[in-house]
PDB file of C-alpha atoms in Angstrom:
ATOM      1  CA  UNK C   1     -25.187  -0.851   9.969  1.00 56.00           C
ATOM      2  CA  UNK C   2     -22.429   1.149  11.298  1.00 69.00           C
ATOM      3  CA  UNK C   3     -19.838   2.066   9.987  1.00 76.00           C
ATOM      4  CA  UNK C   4     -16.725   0.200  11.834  1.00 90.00           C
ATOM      5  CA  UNK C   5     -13.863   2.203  13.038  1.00 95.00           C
ATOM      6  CA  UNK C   6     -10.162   2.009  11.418  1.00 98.00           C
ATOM      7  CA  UNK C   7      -7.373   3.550  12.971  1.00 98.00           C
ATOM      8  CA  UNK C   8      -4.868   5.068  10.423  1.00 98.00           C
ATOM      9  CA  UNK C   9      -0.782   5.368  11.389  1.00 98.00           C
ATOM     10  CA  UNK C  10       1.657   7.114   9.431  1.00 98.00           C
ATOM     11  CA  UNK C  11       4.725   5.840   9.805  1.00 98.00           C
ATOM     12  CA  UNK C  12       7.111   7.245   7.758  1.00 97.00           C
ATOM     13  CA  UNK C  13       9.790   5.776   6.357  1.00 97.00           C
ATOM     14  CA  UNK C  14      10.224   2.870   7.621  1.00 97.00           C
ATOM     15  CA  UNK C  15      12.371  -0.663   6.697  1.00 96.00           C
ATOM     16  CA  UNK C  16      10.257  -3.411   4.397  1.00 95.00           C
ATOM     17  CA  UNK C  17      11.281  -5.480   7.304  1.00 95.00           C
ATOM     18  CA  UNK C  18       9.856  -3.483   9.947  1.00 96.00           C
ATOM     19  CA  UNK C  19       6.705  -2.662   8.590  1.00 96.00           C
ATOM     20  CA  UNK C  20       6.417  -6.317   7.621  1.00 94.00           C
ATOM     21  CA  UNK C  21       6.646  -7.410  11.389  1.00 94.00           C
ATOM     22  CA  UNK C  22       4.537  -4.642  12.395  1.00 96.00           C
ATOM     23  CA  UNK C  23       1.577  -6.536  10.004  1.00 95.00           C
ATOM     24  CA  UNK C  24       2.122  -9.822  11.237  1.00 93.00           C
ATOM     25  CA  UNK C  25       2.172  -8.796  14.923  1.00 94.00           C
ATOM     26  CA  UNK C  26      -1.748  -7.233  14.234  1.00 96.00           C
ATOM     27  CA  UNK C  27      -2.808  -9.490  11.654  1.00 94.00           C
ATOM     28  CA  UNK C  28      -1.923 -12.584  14.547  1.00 92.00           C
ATOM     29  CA  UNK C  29      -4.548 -10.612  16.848  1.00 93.00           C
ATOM     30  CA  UNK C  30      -7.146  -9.654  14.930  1.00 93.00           C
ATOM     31  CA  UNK C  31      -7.307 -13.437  13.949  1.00 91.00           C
ATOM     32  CA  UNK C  32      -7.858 -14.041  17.782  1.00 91.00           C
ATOM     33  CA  UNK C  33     -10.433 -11.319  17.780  1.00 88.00           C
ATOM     34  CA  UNK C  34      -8.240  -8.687  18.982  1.00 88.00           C
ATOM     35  CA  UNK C  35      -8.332  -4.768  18.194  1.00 91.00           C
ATOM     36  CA  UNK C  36      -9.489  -2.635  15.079  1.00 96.00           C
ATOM     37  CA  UNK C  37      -9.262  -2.402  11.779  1.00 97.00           C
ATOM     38  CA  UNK C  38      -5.410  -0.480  11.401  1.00 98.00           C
ATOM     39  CA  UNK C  39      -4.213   1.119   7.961  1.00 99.00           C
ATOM     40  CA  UNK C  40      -0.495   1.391   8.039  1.00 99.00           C
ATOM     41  CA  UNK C  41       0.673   4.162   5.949  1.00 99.00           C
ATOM     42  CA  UNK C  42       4.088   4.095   4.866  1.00 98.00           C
ATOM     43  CA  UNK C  43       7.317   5.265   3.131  1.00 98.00           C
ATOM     44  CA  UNK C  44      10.134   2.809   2.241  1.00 98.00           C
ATOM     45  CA  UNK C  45      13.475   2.926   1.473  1.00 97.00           C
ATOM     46  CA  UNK C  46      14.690   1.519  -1.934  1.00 96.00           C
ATOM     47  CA  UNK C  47      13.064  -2.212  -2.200  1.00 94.00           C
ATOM     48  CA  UNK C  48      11.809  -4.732  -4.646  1.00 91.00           C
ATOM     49  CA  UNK C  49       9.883  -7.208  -3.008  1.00 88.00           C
ATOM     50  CA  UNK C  50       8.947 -10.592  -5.367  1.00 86.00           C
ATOM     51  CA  UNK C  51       5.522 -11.782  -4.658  1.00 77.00           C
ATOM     52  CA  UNK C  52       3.244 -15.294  -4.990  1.00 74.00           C
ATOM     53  CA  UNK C  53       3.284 -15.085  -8.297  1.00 69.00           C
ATOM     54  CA  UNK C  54       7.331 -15.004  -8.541  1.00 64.00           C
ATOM     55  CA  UNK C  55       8.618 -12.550 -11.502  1.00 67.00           C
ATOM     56  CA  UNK C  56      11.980 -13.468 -10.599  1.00 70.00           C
ATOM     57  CA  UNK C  57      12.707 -13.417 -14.276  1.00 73.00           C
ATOM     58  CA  UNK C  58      11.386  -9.768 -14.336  1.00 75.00           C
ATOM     59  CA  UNK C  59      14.342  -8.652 -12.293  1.00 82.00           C
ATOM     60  CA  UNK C  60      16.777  -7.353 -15.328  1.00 82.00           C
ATOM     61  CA  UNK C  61      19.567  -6.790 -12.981  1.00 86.00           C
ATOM     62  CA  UNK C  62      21.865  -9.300 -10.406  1.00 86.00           C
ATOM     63  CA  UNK C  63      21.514  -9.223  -6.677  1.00 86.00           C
ATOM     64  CA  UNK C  64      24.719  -7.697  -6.297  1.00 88.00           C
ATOM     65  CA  UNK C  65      23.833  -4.712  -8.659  1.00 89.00           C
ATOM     66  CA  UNK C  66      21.010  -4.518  -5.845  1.00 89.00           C
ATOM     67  CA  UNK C  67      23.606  -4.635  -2.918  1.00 89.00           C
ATOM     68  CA  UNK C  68      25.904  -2.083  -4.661  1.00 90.00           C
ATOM     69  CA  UNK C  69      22.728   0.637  -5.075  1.00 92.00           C
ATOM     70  CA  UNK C  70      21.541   0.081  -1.337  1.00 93.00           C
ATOM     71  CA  UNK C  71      18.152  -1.385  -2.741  1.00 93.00           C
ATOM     72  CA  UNK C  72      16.751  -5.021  -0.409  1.00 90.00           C
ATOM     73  CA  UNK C  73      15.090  -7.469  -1.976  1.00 88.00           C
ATOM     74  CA  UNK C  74      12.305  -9.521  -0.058  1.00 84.00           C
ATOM     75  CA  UNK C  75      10.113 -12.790  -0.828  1.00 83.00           C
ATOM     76  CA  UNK C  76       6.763 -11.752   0.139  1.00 80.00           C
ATOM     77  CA  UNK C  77       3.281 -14.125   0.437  1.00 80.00           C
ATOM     78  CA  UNK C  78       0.998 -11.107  -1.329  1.00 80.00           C
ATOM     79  CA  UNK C  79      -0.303 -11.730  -4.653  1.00 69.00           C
ATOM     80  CA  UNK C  80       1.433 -10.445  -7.563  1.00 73.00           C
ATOM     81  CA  UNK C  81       4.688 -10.405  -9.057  1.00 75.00           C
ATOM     82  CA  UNK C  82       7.515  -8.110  -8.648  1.00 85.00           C
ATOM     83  CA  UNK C  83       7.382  -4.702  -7.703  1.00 88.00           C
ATOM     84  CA  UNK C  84       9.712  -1.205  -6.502  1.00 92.00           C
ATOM     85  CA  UNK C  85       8.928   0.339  -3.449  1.00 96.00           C
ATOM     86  CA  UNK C  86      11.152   3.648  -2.189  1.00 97.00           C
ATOM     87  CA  UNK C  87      11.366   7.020  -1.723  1.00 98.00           C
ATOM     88  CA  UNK C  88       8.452   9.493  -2.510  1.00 98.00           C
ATOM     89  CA  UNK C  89       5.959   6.533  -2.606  1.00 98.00           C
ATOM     90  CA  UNK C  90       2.810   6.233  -0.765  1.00 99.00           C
ATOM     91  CA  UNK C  91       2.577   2.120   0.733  1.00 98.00           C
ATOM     92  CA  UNK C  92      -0.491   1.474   2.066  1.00 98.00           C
ATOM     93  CA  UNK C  93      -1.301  -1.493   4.104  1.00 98.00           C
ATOM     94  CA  UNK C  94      -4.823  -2.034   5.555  1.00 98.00           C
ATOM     95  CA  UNK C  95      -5.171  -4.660   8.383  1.00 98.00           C
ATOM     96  CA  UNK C  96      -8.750  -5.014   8.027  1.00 98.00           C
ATOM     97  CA  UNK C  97     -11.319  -8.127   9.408  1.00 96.00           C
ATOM     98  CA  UNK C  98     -13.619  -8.147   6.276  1.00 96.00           C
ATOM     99  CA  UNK C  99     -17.276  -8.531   7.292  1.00 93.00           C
ATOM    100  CA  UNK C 100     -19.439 -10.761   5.904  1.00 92.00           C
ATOM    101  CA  UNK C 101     -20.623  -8.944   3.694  1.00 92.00           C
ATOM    102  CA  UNK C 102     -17.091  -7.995   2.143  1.00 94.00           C
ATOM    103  CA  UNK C 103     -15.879 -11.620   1.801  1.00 95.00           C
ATOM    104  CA  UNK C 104     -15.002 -11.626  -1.771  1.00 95.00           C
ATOM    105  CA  UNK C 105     -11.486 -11.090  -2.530  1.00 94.00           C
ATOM    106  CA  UNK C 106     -12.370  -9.372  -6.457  1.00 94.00           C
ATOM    107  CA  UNK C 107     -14.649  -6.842  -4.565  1.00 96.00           C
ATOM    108  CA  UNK C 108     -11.512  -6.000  -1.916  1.00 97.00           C
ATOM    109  CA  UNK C 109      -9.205  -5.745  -4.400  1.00 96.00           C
ATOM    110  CA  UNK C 110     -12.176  -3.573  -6.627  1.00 97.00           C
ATOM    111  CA  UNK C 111     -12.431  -1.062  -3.552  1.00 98.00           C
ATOM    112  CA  UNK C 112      -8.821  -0.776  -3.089  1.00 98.00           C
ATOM    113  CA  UNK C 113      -8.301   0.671  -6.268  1.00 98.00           C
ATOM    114  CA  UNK C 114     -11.955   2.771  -5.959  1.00 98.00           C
ATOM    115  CA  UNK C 115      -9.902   4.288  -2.531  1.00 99.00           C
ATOM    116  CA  UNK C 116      -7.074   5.029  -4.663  1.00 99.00           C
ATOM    117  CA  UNK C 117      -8.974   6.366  -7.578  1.00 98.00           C
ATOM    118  CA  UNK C 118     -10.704   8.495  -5.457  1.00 98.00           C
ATOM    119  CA  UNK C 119      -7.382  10.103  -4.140  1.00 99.00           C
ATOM    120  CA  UNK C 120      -5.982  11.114  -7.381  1.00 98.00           C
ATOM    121  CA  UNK C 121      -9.250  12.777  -8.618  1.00 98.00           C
ATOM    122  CA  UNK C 122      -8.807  15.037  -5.332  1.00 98.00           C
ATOM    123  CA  UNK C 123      -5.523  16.377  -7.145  1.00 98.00           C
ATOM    124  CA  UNK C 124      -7.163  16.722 -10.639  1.00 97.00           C
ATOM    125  CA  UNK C 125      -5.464  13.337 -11.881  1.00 97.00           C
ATOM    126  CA  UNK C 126      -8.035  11.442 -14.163  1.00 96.00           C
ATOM    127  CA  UNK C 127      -7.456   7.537 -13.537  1.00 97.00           C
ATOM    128  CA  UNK C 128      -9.248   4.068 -13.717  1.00 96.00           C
ATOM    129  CA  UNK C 129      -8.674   0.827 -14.097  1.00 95.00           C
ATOM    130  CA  UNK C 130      -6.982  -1.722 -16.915  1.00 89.00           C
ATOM    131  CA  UNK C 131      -9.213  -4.442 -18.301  1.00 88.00           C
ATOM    132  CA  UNK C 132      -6.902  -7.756 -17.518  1.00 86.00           C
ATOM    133  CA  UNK C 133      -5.085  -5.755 -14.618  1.00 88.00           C
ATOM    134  CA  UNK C 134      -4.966  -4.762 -11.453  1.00 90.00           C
ATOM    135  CA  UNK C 135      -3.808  -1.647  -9.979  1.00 94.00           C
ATOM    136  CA  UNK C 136      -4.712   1.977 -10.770  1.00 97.00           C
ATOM    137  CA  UNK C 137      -3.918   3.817 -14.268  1.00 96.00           C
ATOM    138  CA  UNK C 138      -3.539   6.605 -16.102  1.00 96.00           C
ATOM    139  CA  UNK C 139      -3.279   7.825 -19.723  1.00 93.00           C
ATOM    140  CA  UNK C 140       0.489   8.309 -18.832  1.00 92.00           C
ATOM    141  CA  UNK C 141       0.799   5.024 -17.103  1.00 94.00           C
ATOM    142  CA  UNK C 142       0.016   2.874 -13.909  1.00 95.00           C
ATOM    143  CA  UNK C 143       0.041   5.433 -10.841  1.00 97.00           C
ATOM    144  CA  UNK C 144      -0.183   2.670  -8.551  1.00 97.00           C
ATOM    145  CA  UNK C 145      -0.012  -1.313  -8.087  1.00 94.00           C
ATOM    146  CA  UNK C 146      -1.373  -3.510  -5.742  1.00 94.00           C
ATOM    147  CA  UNK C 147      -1.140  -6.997  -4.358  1.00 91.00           C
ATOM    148  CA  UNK C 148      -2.804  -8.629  -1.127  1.00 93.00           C
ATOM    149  CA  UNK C 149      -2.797 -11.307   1.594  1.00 93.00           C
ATOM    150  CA  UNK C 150      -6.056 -12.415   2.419  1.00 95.00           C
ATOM    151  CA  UNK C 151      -6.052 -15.228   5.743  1.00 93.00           C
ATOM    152  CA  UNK C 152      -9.057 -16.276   7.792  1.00 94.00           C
ATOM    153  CA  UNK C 153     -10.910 -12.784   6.205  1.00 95.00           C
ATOM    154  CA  UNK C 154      -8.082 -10.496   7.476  1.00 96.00           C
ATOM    155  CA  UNK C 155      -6.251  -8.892   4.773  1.00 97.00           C
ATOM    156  CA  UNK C 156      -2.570  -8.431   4.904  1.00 95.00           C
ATOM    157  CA  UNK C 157       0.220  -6.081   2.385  1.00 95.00           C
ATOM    158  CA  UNK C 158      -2.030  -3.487  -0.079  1.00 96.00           C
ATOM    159  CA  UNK C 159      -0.739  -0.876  -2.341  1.00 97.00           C
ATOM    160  CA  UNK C 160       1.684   1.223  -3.376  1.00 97.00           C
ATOM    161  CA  UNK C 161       0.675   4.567  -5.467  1.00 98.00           C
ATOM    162  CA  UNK C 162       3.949   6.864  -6.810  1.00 98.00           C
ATOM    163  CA  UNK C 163       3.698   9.979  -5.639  1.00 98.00           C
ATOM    164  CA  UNK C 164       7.002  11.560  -6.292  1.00 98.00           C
ATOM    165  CA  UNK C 165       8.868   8.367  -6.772  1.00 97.00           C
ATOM    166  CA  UNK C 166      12.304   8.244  -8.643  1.00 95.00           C
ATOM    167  CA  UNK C 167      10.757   6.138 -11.613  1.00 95.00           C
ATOM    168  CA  UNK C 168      14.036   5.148 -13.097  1.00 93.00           C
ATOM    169  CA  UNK C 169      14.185   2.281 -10.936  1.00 93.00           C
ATOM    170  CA  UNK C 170      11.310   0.730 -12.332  1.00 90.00           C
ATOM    171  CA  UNK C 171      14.295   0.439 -15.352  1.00 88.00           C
ATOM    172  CA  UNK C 172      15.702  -2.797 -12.973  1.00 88.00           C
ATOM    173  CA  UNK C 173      12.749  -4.542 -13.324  1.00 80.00           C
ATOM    174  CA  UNK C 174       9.581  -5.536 -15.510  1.00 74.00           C
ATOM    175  CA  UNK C 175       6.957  -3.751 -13.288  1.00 65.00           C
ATOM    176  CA  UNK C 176       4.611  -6.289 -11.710  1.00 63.00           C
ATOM    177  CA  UNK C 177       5.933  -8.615 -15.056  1.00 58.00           C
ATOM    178  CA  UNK C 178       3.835  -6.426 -17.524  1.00 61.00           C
ATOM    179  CA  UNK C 179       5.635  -6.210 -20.541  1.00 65.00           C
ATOM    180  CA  UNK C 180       4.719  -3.026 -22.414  1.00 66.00           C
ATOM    181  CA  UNK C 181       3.316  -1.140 -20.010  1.00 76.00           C
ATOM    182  CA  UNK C 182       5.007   2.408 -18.323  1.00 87.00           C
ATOM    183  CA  UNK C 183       4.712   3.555 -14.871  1.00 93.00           C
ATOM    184  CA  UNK C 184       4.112   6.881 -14.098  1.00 96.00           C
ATOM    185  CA  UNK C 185       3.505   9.204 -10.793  1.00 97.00           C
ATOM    186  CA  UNK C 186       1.477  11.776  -9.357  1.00 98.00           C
ATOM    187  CA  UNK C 187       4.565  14.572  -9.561  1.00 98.00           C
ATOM    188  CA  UNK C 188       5.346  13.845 -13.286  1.00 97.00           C
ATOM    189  CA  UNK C 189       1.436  13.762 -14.118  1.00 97.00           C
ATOM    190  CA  UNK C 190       1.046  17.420 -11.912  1.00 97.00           C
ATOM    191  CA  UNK C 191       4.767  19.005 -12.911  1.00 97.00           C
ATOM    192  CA  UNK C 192       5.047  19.403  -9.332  1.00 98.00           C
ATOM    193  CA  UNK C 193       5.841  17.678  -6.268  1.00 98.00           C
ATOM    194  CA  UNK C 194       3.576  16.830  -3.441  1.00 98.00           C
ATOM    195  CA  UNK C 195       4.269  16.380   0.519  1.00 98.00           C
ATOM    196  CA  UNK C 196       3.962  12.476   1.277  1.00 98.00           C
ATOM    197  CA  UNK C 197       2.308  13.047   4.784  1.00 98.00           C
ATOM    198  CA  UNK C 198      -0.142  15.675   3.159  1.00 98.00           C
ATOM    199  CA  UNK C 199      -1.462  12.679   0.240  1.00 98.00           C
ATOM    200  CA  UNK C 200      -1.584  10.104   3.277  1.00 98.00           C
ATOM    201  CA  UNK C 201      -3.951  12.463   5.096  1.00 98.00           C
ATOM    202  CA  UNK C 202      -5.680  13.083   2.224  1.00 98.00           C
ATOM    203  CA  UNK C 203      -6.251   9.613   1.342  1.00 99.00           C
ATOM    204  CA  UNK C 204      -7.891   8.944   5.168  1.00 99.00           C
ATOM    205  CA  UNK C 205     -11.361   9.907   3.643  1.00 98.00           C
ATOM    206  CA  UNK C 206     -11.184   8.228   0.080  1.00 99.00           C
ATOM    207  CA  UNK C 207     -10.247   5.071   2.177  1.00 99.00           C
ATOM    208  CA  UNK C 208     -13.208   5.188   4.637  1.00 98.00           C
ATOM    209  CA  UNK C 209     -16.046   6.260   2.246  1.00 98.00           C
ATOM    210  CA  UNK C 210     -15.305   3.005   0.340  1.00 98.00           C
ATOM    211  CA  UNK C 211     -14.868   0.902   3.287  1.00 97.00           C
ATOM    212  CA  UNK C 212     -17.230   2.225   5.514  1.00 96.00           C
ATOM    213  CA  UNK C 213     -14.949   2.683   8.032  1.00 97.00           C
ATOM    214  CA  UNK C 214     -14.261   5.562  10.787  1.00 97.00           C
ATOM    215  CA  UNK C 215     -10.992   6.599  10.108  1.00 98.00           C
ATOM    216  CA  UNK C 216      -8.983   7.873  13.444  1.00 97.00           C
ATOM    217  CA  UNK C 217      -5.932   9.227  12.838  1.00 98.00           C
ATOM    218  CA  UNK C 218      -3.392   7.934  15.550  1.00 97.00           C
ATOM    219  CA  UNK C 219       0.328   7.905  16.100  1.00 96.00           C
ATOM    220  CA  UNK C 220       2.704   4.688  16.490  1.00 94.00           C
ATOM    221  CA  UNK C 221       2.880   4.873  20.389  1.00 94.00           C
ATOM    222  CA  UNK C 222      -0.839   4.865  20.730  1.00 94.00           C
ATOM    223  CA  UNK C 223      -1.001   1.581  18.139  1.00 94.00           C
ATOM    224  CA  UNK C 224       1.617  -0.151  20.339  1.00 92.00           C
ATOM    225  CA  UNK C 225      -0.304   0.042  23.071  1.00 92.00           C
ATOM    226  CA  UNK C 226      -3.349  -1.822  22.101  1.00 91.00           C
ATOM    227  CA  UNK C 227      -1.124  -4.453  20.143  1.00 91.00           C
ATOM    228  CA  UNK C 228       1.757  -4.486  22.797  1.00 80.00           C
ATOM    229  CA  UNK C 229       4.035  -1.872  23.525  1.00 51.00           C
ATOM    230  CA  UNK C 230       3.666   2.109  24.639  1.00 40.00           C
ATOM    231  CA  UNK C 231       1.080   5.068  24.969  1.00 36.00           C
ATOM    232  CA  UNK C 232       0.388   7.355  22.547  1.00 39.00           C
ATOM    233  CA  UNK C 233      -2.122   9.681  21.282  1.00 39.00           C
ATOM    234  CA  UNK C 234      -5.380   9.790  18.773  1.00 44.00           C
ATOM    235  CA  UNK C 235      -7.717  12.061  16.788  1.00 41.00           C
ATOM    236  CA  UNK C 236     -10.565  11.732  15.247  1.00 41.00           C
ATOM    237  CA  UNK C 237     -10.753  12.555  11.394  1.00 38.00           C
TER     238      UNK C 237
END
């Protein structure tokens, strides 16, 4: 079988919002049969989105504490509960139409965290996964959380792995409502910091090995033009 082709857009940062529309608009196509796989790559501003799985409770400080800081707060439909996105923090969202052969939502959610397993070996970082978890961890902590959409076998939201994240706002909340547990990132694991745009290239090839995709590399402009909008430009990786 061969492999099917995934094109991969880094977007910088970019508004929760934004990048939220920018799924929905590709997810309602792909439903209709419409264009490739796409894995948004992404960094937000300061967020805390609540998912399915509520964790309202988990937020230890008020909404206006939240206004005052400059951080949004969003109801989302992914699985989960609550989690920080921001600053110095890889968010991944594939837009993928599982095959039928991939249409078991454990075994997604199992390769998402192989992809991002994968990534952190490349920078020496020993990590696995938590028996009773999702997500990706460490001996220092979880690197990285996760929670999907899954509709009509196209998968919607993804991950988010720290890279050099600010960690103390994980202090406003109880991270993905898991009492106990620390978060940690790939700059205080390394004692170093690492370029965003560099990890998201990086993490092209961990992605499609596990997927068996084709990962081509391809700006915004070029993605707007097969889902609606303007021309851009590709390469293949």
């Amino acid at each position: 079988m061969h492999p099917v082709e995934c094109l991969a857009v880094w977007l910088g940062r970019l508004p929760f919002s934004e990048a939220l529309e920018l799924q929905m608009r590709i997810c309602g196509l792909k439903k209709q049969g419409e264009g490739p796989d796409v894995l948004l790559l992404v960094e937000h501003p300061p967020t805390i989105t609540l998912g399915r799985n509520g964790g309202r409770e988990h937020l230890l400080v008020d909404e206006e504490t939240l206004g005052r800081r400059g951080i949004e707060m969003h109801h989302v439909d992914r699985g989960g509960a609550i989690t920080y996105h921001g600053p110095g923090q890889l968010v991944g969202y594939p837009l993928l139409m599982l095959g039928k052969g991939e249409r078991n939502v454990r075994g997604y959610m199992r390769n998402l965290e192989q992809s991002l397993i994968d990534l952190v070996a490349a920078y020496g970082v020993a990590a696995g996964r938590e028996e009773g978890y999702t997500g990706v961890w460490t001996p220092g902590g979880k690197v990285a959380a996760m929670g999907v959409h899954i509709s009509r076998w196209v998968t919607r939201h993804g991950f988010a792995l720290n890279i050099n994240t600010d960690l103390t706002y994980y202090d406003l909340i109880v991270p993905c409502g898991i009492i106990g547990k620390s978060v940690t990132s790939l700059c205080a694991l390394l004692g170093r910091p690492l370029d965003l745009e560099e990890v998201a290239d990086r993490y092209l090839p961990c992605f499609g090995a596990v997927f068996g995709r084709t990962m081509t590399a391809v700006d915004r402009g070029f993605l707007e033009s097969i889902f609606g909008g303007s021309p851009g430009v590709q390469s293949e990786m």
